[in-house]
Amino acid sequence: MKLIARIKLQPTPDQHAALLQTLEAANTACNQVSEVAWQRRVFGQFALHKLCYTDLRALGIPANIAVRVFAKVADGYKLDKTTKRTFKPHGAFPFNDRLVSYNLKKRIVSIATLTSRAKMPFVISDHAAKLLEGLHGECDVVYRKGVFYLYQCCDVDEPPIDDTDGFLGVDMGVANIAVDSDGTIFQGKSMKGVRYRHRQLRRKLQAKGTKSARRRLKKLAGKEQRFAKDVNHVISKHIVAKAKDTARGIALEDLGGIRKRVTARKAQRATLSSWSFFQLRTFIEYKAKLMGVKVVAVDPRNTSRTCPCCGHIDKANRKTQDKFLCVDCGFSGLADYIASVNIGRRALLSVPNVSDVDIDFYPQRQGQALLL
Ligand SMILES: [Zn+2]
């Protein structure tokens, strides 16, 4: 599995300037190459290399950085060739092991710039430091709020998947972030509170519409996302640890189903956005993989309408968003909990449709990068 380690660089002022100059020159070069690609309808990395290499070298772009420029532009056109790609001056730029090398013991990294190589210390979390032992291939040079980072791609060993004969069903709801089939409720109360306060503030700022109001709005969104991410990390860790400790697999609803349900409950969409669901799911999946816990995706149809006691399926079983009451046998309970029980059982009964979605963790290709 591939995960990304975030590394904070500590350049001297001179090195900072050199890195910034390199990033800006590389992105300028990307725009130039993109222009050629667009004009001549040539989008392959090697074809662009042939067409533009001499020009880039004449601009003072070192050969090995030029190669990355072609890769970035070609990558940009991979999915869509109908619009011309443009690159922001401080957009993330992909480097590789020819341009970046580490001394992990001393926590020093050597990075290529336009004119030379800059050796500087870096800061990293313990967890990310462990990941770095498996570092390989690409990294992104990222410039955010005046600070340089490397987002380094790392290979992580996956232990063999444990044999299981039971499943912990997990229902990701709206009222509760997640409920498992043991009856544990992961509530987003504090998250909801934060979101509510933010929503009020957001309205005010939107009404203002000034430049500073827009800046504050952006800041607010970032704050909210970081908070939701922390919550998702905690919940996913808890769920995976529990499944591991009790020698069970984890059963989730098929992603398509979750998305549909979120859309259906339009009124609550403001409370928890769909990216947050996707993120929680992604976190559960990768943490499970790291611990050898099996994850199964089940058909989400009627999970919240089926009575776990008598099997009666009826829309009327779901009295309200919170309450389940079987119209046939009278069995009742918390709706999200009933759903999680059904999800867990479905995984056990159906031929497991192992959720082996290969998620591309690389930030350039996936809007939601997985950073550790
Ligand atoms: Zn029933």
Short mmCIF file of C-alpha atoms and ligand atoms in Angstrom, two decimals:
data_model
loop_
_atom_site.label_atom_id
_atom_site.label_comp_id
_atom_site.label_asym_id
_atom_site.label_seq_id
_atom_site.Cartn_x
_atom_site.Cartn_y
_atom_site.Cartn_z
CA MET A 1 0.00 0.00 0.00
CA LYS A 2 1.17 3.52 -0.68
CA LEU A 3 0.89 6.24 1.91
CA ILE A 4 2.17 9.78 1.99
CA ALA A 5 4.52 11.09 4.66
CA ARG A 6 4.52 14.83 5.15
CA ILE A 7 7.92 16.33 5.76
CA LYS A 8 8.37 19.91 6.86
CA LEU A 9 11.53 21.45 5.48
CA GLN A 10 13.71 23.86 7.42
CA PRO A 11 15.69 25.76 4.82
CA THR A 12 17.92 28.73 5.53
CA PRO A 13 16.60 32.01 4.05
CA ASP A 14 18.89 31.52 1.04
CA GLN A 15 17.73 27.95 0.53
CA HIS A 16 14.12 29.08 0.90
CA ALA A 17 14.64 31.62 -1.85
CA ALA A 18 16.33 28.99 -4.06
CA LEU A 19 13.47 26.53 -3.54
CA LEU A 20 10.88 29.17 -4.31
CA GLN A 21 12.71 30.21 -7.44
CA THR A 22 12.91 26.56 -8.50
CA LEU A 23 9.21 25.95 -7.88
CA GLU A 24 8.21 29.06 -9.78
CA ALA A 25 10.53 28.29 -12.69
CA ALA A 26 9.27 24.70 -12.87
CA ASN A 27 5.62 25.77 -12.95
CA THR A 28 6.35 28.48 -15.50
CA ALA A 29 8.00 25.80 -17.61
CA CYS A 30 4.90 23.62 -17.16
CA ASN A 31 2.73 26.39 -18.57
CA GLN A 32 5.05 26.81 -21.50
CA VAL A 33 5.06 23.09 -22.26
CA SER A 34 1.31 22.95 -21.76
CA GLU A 35 0.90 25.67 -24.36
CA VAL A 36 2.91 23.62 -26.86
CA ALA A 37 0.96 20.48 -25.98
CA TRP A 38 -2.30 22.31 -26.50
CA GLN A 39 -1.31 24.00 -29.76
CA ARG A 40 0.15 20.89 -31.35
CA ARG A 41 -2.20 18.36 -29.77
CA VAL A 42 0.72 16.37 -28.43
CA PHE A 43 0.21 15.08 -24.90
CA GLY A 44 2.66 12.25 -24.27
CA GLN A 45 5.55 12.75 -21.90
CA PHE A 46 8.22 11.64 -24.35
CA ALA A 47 6.76 13.48 -27.31
CA LEU A 48 6.74 16.68 -25.25
CA HIS A 49 10.29 15.98 -24.15
CA LYS A 50 11.36 15.83 -27.78
CA LEU A 51 9.54 19.05 -28.66
CA CYS A 52 10.46 21.22 -25.69
CA TYR A 53 13.64 19.92 -24.07
CA THR A 54 16.02 22.32 -25.77
CA ASP A 55 13.84 25.32 -24.96
CA LEU A 56 13.61 24.42 -21.29
CA ARG A 57 17.35 23.91 -21.03
CA ALA A 58 17.87 27.31 -22.65
CA LEU A 59 15.67 28.78 -19.90
CA GLY A 60 18.01 27.39 -17.26
CA ILE A 61 15.88 24.43 -16.21
CA PRO A 62 18.20 21.57 -15.21
CA ALA A 63 17.78 18.37 -17.21
CA ASN A 64 16.34 16.27 -14.39
CA ILE A 65 13.81 18.94 -13.45
CA ALA A 66 12.82 19.32 -17.11
CA VAL A 67 11.98 15.62 -17.15
CA ARG A 68 9.58 16.17 -14.24
CA VAL A 69 8.01 19.13 -16.04
CA PHE A 70 7.10 16.86 -18.98
CA ALA A 71 5.75 14.26 -16.58
CA LYS A 72 3.58 16.80 -14.77
CA VAL A 73 2.14 18.27 -17.97
CA ALA A 74 1.50 14.84 -19.49
CA ASP A 75 -0.17 13.79 -16.25
CA GLY A 76 -2.34 16.88 -16.33
CA TYR A 77 -3.68 15.95 -19.76
CA LYS A 78 -4.11 12.28 -19.00
CA LEU A 79 -7.71 12.58 -17.85
CA ASP A 80 -8.91 15.43 -20.01
CA LYS A 81 -7.57 16.74 -23.29
CA THR A 82 -10.43 19.12 -23.96
CA THR A 83 -9.19 22.06 -21.88
CA LYS A 84 -5.80 23.66 -21.79
CA ARG A 85 -4.00 22.98 -18.52
CA THR A 86 -2.55 25.88 -16.62
CA PHE A 87 -0.34 25.63 -13.57
CA LYS A 88 -0.22 27.97 -10.61
CA PRO A 89 3.17 29.52 -9.82
CA HIS A 90 3.27 27.84 -6.40
CA GLY A 91 1.43 24.65 -7.29
CA ALA A 92 2.82 21.35 -6.00
CA PHE A 93 5.59 20.03 -8.20
CA PRO A 94 6.60 16.37 -8.47
CA PHE A 95 10.19 15.43 -7.68
CA ASN A 96 11.68 11.97 -7.54
CA ASP A 97 14.63 10.17 -5.97
CA ARG A 98 17.05 11.76 -8.42
CA LEU A 99 16.10 15.18 -7.13
CA VAL A 100 15.60 14.39 -3.48
CA SER A 101 17.66 12.19 -1.18
CA TYR A 102 17.39 11.64 2.52
CA ASN A 103 19.65 11.01 5.44
CA LEU A 104 16.99 9.53 7.68
CA LYS A 105 19.22 9.17 10.72
CA LYS A 106 20.33 12.77 10.75
CA ARG A 107 16.98 13.95 9.37
CA ILE A 108 18.61 15.88 6.58
CA VAL A 109 17.32 16.07 3.06
CA SER A 110 19.14 17.11 -0.07
CA ILE A 111 17.00 18.77 -2.74
CA ALA A 112 17.87 19.84 -6.23
CA THR A 113 17.34 23.50 -7.08
CA LEU A 114 17.93 25.37 -10.32
CA THR A 115 21.59 25.94 -9.59
CA SER A 116 22.75 23.38 -7.05
CA ARG A 117 21.60 21.01 -4.33
CA ALA A 118 20.41 22.31 -0.99
CA LYS A 119 20.94 20.26 2.15
CA MET A 120 18.62 21.10 5.01
CA PRO A 121 17.11 19.58 8.15
CA PHE A 122 13.50 18.43 8.17
CA VAL A 123 10.80 17.89 10.80
CA ILE A 124 8.48 14.92 10.79
CA SER A 125 6.01 13.15 13.08
CA ASP A 126 7.08 9.82 14.60
CA HIS A 127 4.45 8.02 12.60
CA ALA A 128 5.55 9.57 9.32
CA ALA A 129 9.19 8.86 10.21
CA LYS A 130 8.33 5.18 10.37
CA LEU A 131 6.64 5.40 6.99
CA LEU A 132 9.76 6.99 5.53
CA GLU A 133 11.66 3.76 6.05
CA GLY A 134 9.68 2.49 3.08
CA LEU A 135 10.08 5.62 1.01
CA HIS A 136 10.24 5.20 -2.70
CA GLY A 137 9.81 7.02 -5.94
CA GLU A 138 7.94 10.24 -6.16
CA CYS A 139 7.39 13.10 -3.80
CA ASP A 140 5.71 16.45 -4.25
CA VAL A 141 7.31 19.73 -3.34
CA VAL A 142 4.51 21.70 -1.69
CA TYR A 143 4.59 25.36 -0.68
CA ARG A 144 1.91 26.33 1.79
CA LYS A 145 1.62 29.53 3.78
CA GLY A 146 5.27 30.31 3.38
CA VAL A 147 6.45 26.84 4.43
CA PHE A 148 7.98 24.15 2.23
CA TYR A 149 6.96 20.52 2.57
CA LEU A 150 7.78 17.30 0.82
CA TYR A 151 4.88 14.91 0.43
CA GLN A 152 6.82 11.70 0.11
CA CYS A 153 5.30 8.56 -1.30
CA CYS A 154 6.06 5.50 0.87
CA ASP A 155 5.45 1.80 0.51
CA VAL A 156 3.94 0.10 3.50
CA ASP A 157 3.91 -3.64 3.99
CA GLU A 158 0.50 -5.17 4.35
CA PRO A 159 0.25 -8.09 6.74
CA PRO A 160 -1.76 -11.10 5.56
CA ILE A 161 -5.50 -10.73 6.11
CA ASP A 162 -6.75 -12.50 9.25
CA ASP A 163 -9.24 -15.31 8.87
CA THR A 164 -12.57 -14.30 10.32
CA ASP A 165 -15.96 -15.80 10.77
CA GLY A 166 -17.64 -12.75 12.16
CA PHE A 167 -18.10 -9.17 11.08
CA LEU A 168 -18.43 -5.88 12.82
CA GLY A 169 -21.11 -4.04 10.84
CA VAL A 170 -20.63 -0.31 10.53
CA ASP A 171 -23.35 2.07 9.42
CA MET A 172 -22.24 5.54 8.50
CA GLY A 173 -25.15 7.76 9.15
CA VAL A 174 -25.95 11.39 9.23
CA ALA A 175 -27.29 11.83 12.75
CA ASN A 176 -24.40 9.72 14.02
CA ILE A 177 -21.15 9.64 12.14
CA ALA A 178 -20.99 5.88 12.58
CA VAL A 179 -22.73 3.18 14.55
CA ASP A 180 -21.37 -0.36 14.84
CA SER A 181 -23.23 -3.60 15.31
CA ASP A 182 -21.99 -3.85 18.91
CA GLY A 183 -24.08 -0.80 19.59
CA THR A 184 -21.24 1.71 19.87
CA ILE A 185 -22.32 5.08 18.63
CA PHE A 186 -19.72 7.41 17.24
CA GLN A 187 -21.41 10.71 17.49
CA GLY A 188 -20.26 13.86 15.91
CA LYS A 189 -21.70 16.04 18.63
CA SER A 190 -18.69 18.25 19.06
CA MET A 191 -18.19 18.24 15.31
CA LYS A 192 -21.80 19.26 14.80
CA GLY A 193 -21.38 22.05 17.31
CA VAL A 194 -18.35 23.37 15.49
CA ARG A 195 -20.11 23.12 12.16
CA TYR A 196 -23.16 24.90 13.48
CA ARG A 197 -21.14 27.78 14.85
CA HIS A 198 -19.21 27.96 11.62
CA ARG A 199 -22.38 27.96 9.57
CA GLN A 200 -23.64 31.03 11.38
CA LEU A 201 -20.33 32.77 10.91
CA ARG A 202 -20.19 31.71 7.28
CA ARG A 203 -23.56 33.28 6.57
CA LYS A 204 -22.42 36.56 8.04
CA LEU A 205 -19.19 36.51 6.06
CA GLN A 206 -20.94 35.57 2.83
CA ALA A 207 -23.35 38.45 3.29
CA LYS A 208 -20.42 40.81 3.73
CA GLY A 209 -18.71 39.62 0.57
CA THR A 210 -15.59 41.70 1.11
CA LYS A 211 -12.10 40.52 0.33
CA SER A 212 -11.21 39.98 3.97
CA ALA A 213 -14.51 38.15 4.51
CA ARG A 214 -13.63 35.78 1.66
CA ARG A 215 -10.23 35.19 3.20
CA ARG A 216 -11.81 34.35 6.54
CA LEU A 217 -14.27 32.01 4.81
CA LYS A 218 -11.42 30.11 3.27
CA LYS A 219 -9.67 29.84 6.60
CA LEU A 220 -12.86 28.58 8.19
CA ALA A 221 -13.25 25.84 5.61
CA GLY A 222 -9.71 24.67 6.25
CA LYS A 223 -10.26 24.62 10.00
CA GLU A 224 -13.43 22.58 9.61
CA GLN A 225 -11.76 20.06 7.35
CA ARG A 226 -8.85 19.57 9.71
CA PHE A 227 -11.25 19.03 12.58
CA ALA A 228 -13.35 16.51 10.66
CA LYS A 229 -10.17 14.72 9.64
CA ASP A 230 -9.07 14.36 13.24
CA VAL A 231 -12.48 13.01 14.19
CA ASN A 232 -12.37 10.54 11.30
CA HIS A 233 -8.91 9.38 12.33
CA VAL A 234 -10.08 8.70 15.87
CA ILE A 235 -13.26 6.88 14.83
CA SER A 236 -11.58 4.73 12.19
CA LYS A 237 -8.78 3.80 14.57
CA HIS A 238 -11.30 2.74 17.17
CA ILE A 239 -13.37 0.64 14.78
CA VAL A 240 -10.39 -1.14 13.26
CA ALA A 241 -8.79 -1.83 16.66
CA LYS A 242 -12.04 -3.29 17.91
CA ALA A 243 -12.43 -5.60 14.91
CA LYS A 244 -8.79 -6.70 15.26
CA ASP A 245 -9.10 -7.38 19.00
CA THR A 246 -12.23 -9.46 18.53
CA ALA A 247 -10.91 -11.30 15.45
CA ARG A 248 -13.65 -9.98 13.20
CA GLY A 249 -13.76 -8.41 9.79
CA ILE A 250 -15.45 -5.07 9.09
CA ALA A 251 -18.58 -4.79 6.97
CA LEU A 252 -19.44 -1.49 5.32
CA GLU A 253 -22.12 -0.46 2.90
CA ASP A 254 -21.10 -0.26 -0.69
CA LEU A 255 -19.91 3.30 -1.31
CA GLY A 256 -22.42 3.99 -4.06
CA GLY A 257 -25.22 3.34 -1.60
CA ILE A 258 -23.87 5.74 0.95
CA ARG A 259 -23.58 8.48 -1.60
CA LYS A 260 -27.14 7.94 -2.73
CA ARG A 261 -28.44 8.11 0.79
CA VAL A 262 -26.58 11.28 1.52
CA THR A 263 -28.08 12.87 -1.55
CA ALA A 264 -31.54 11.70 -0.55
CA ARG A 265 -31.29 13.30 2.83
CA LYS A 266 -30.65 16.66 1.38
CA ALA A 267 -31.63 18.59 4.45
CA GLN A 268 -28.81 17.13 6.49
CA ARG A 269 -26.18 17.42 3.85
CA ALA A 270 -24.94 20.65 5.34
CA THR A 271 -24.16 18.83 8.59
CA LEU A 272 -21.81 16.27 7.14
CA SER A 273 -20.54 16.52 3.63
CA SER A 274 -19.95 13.53 1.46
CA TRP A 275 -16.19 13.96 1.37
CA SER A 276 -16.18 13.35 5.09
CA PHE A 277 -17.97 10.01 4.59
CA PHE A 278 -15.55 9.10 1.88
CA GLN A 279 -12.65 10.05 4.10
CA LEU A 280 -13.88 8.00 7.06
CA ARG A 281 -14.34 5.04 4.78
CA THR A 282 -10.90 5.49 3.27
CA PHE A 283 -9.37 5.72 6.75
CA ILE A 284 -11.14 2.54 7.88
CA GLU A 285 -10.00 0.73 4.74
CA TYR A 286 -6.33 1.66 4.94
CA LYS A 287 -6.06 1.16 8.69
CA ALA A 288 -7.72 -2.25 8.30
CA LYS A 289 -5.23 -3.15 5.57
CA LEU A 290 -2.34 -2.14 7.80
CA MET A 291 -3.61 -4.42 10.56
CA GLY A 292 -4.65 -7.35 8.41
CA VAL A 293 -8.36 -6.86 9.06
CA LYS A 294 -10.70 -7.92 6.31
CA VAL A 295 -13.11 -5.32 4.92
CA VAL A 296 -16.23 -6.36 3.05
CA ALA A 297 -18.60 -4.06 1.18
CA VAL A 298 -22.20 -5.19 1.16
CA ASP A 299 -25.25 -4.29 -0.86
CA PRO A 300 -26.74 -1.33 0.98
CA ARG A 301 -30.33 -1.87 -0.16
CA ASN A 302 -32.86 -1.94 2.67
CA THR A 303 -30.26 -2.14 5.44
CA SER A 304 -32.26 0.41 7.39
CA ARG A 305 -35.67 -1.08 6.54
CA THR A 306 -35.09 -4.74 7.32
CA CYS A 307 -36.11 -6.14 10.68
CA PRO A 308 -33.15 -8.07 12.17
CA CYS A 309 -35.60 -10.05 14.29
CA CYS A 310 -38.17 -11.37 11.76
CA GLY A 311 -36.69 -10.29 8.44
CA HIS A 312 -39.66 -8.17 7.43
CA ILE A 313 -38.68 -5.46 4.93
CA ASP A 314 -40.83 -2.37 4.94
CA LYS A 315 -40.30 1.32 4.43
CA ALA A 316 -42.70 1.84 7.30
CA ASN A 317 -40.28 0.05 9.65
CA ARG A 318 -38.27 3.21 9.76
CA LYS A 319 -40.50 5.44 11.77
CA THR A 320 -38.23 8.46 11.87
CA GLN A 321 -34.64 9.08 11.03
CA ASP A 322 -33.64 7.79 14.46
CA LYS A 323 -36.19 5.11 15.22
CA PHE A 324 -36.81 1.66 13.83
CA LEU A 325 -40.05 -0.16 14.68
CA CYS A 326 -40.95 -3.35 12.84
CA VAL A 327 -44.56 -3.14 11.68
CA ASP A 328 -44.74 -6.94 11.66
CA CYS A 329 -43.20 -8.14 14.94
CA GLY A 330 -42.86 -4.93 16.90
CA PHE A 331 -39.08 -5.16 17.32
CA SER A 332 -37.66 -1.68 17.83
CA GLY A 333 -34.37 0.09 18.24
CA LEU A 334 -32.08 2.84 17.08
CA ALA A 335 -32.30 2.92 13.29
CA ASP A 336 -28.57 3.33 12.63
CA TYR A 337 -27.79 0.46 14.98
CA ILE A 338 -30.33 -1.81 13.24
CA ALA A 339 -28.70 -0.90 9.94
CA SER A 340 -25.23 -1.79 11.22
CA VAL A 341 -26.48 -5.17 12.46
CA ASN A 342 -27.96 -5.85 9.03
CA ILE A 343 -24.73 -4.79 7.36
CA GLY A 344 -22.69 -7.12 9.58
CA ARG A 345 -25.01 -10.05 8.89
CA ARG A 346 -25.10 -9.43 5.21
CA ALA A 347 -21.32 -9.70 5.08
CA LEU A 348 -21.54 -13.02 6.84
CA LEU A 349 -24.32 -14.43 4.70
CA SER A 350 -23.50 -13.21 1.25
CA VAL A 351 -20.48 -14.44 -0.60
CA PRO A 352 -18.11 -11.73 0.55
CA ASN A 353 -17.57 -9.17 -2.06
CA VAL A 354 -14.23 -8.07 -0.76
CA SER A 355 -13.80 -4.39 -1.08
CA ASP A 356 -10.51 -4.30 -2.83
CA VAL A 357 -10.86 -0.87 -4.29
CA ASP A 358 -7.35 0.27 -4.97
CA ILE A 359 -7.40 3.81 -3.75
CA ASP A 360 -4.80 5.99 -5.29
CA PHE A 361 -3.36 7.86 -2.38
CA TYR A 362 -1.20 10.15 -4.40
CA PRO A 363 -2.39 13.72 -3.88
CA GLN A 364 -2.00 14.80 -7.47
CA ARG A 365 -4.50 12.30 -8.67
CA GLN A 366 -6.80 12.27 -5.70
CA GLY A 367 -8.34 15.45 -4.36
CA GLN A 368 -8.32 14.11 -0.84
CA ALA A 369 -4.76 13.13 -0.05
CA LEU A 370 -4.03 10.82 2.79
CA LEU A 371 -1.41 12.51 4.88
CA LEU A 372 0.17 11.08 7.95
ZN ZN B 1 -39.80 -7.78 12.72
#
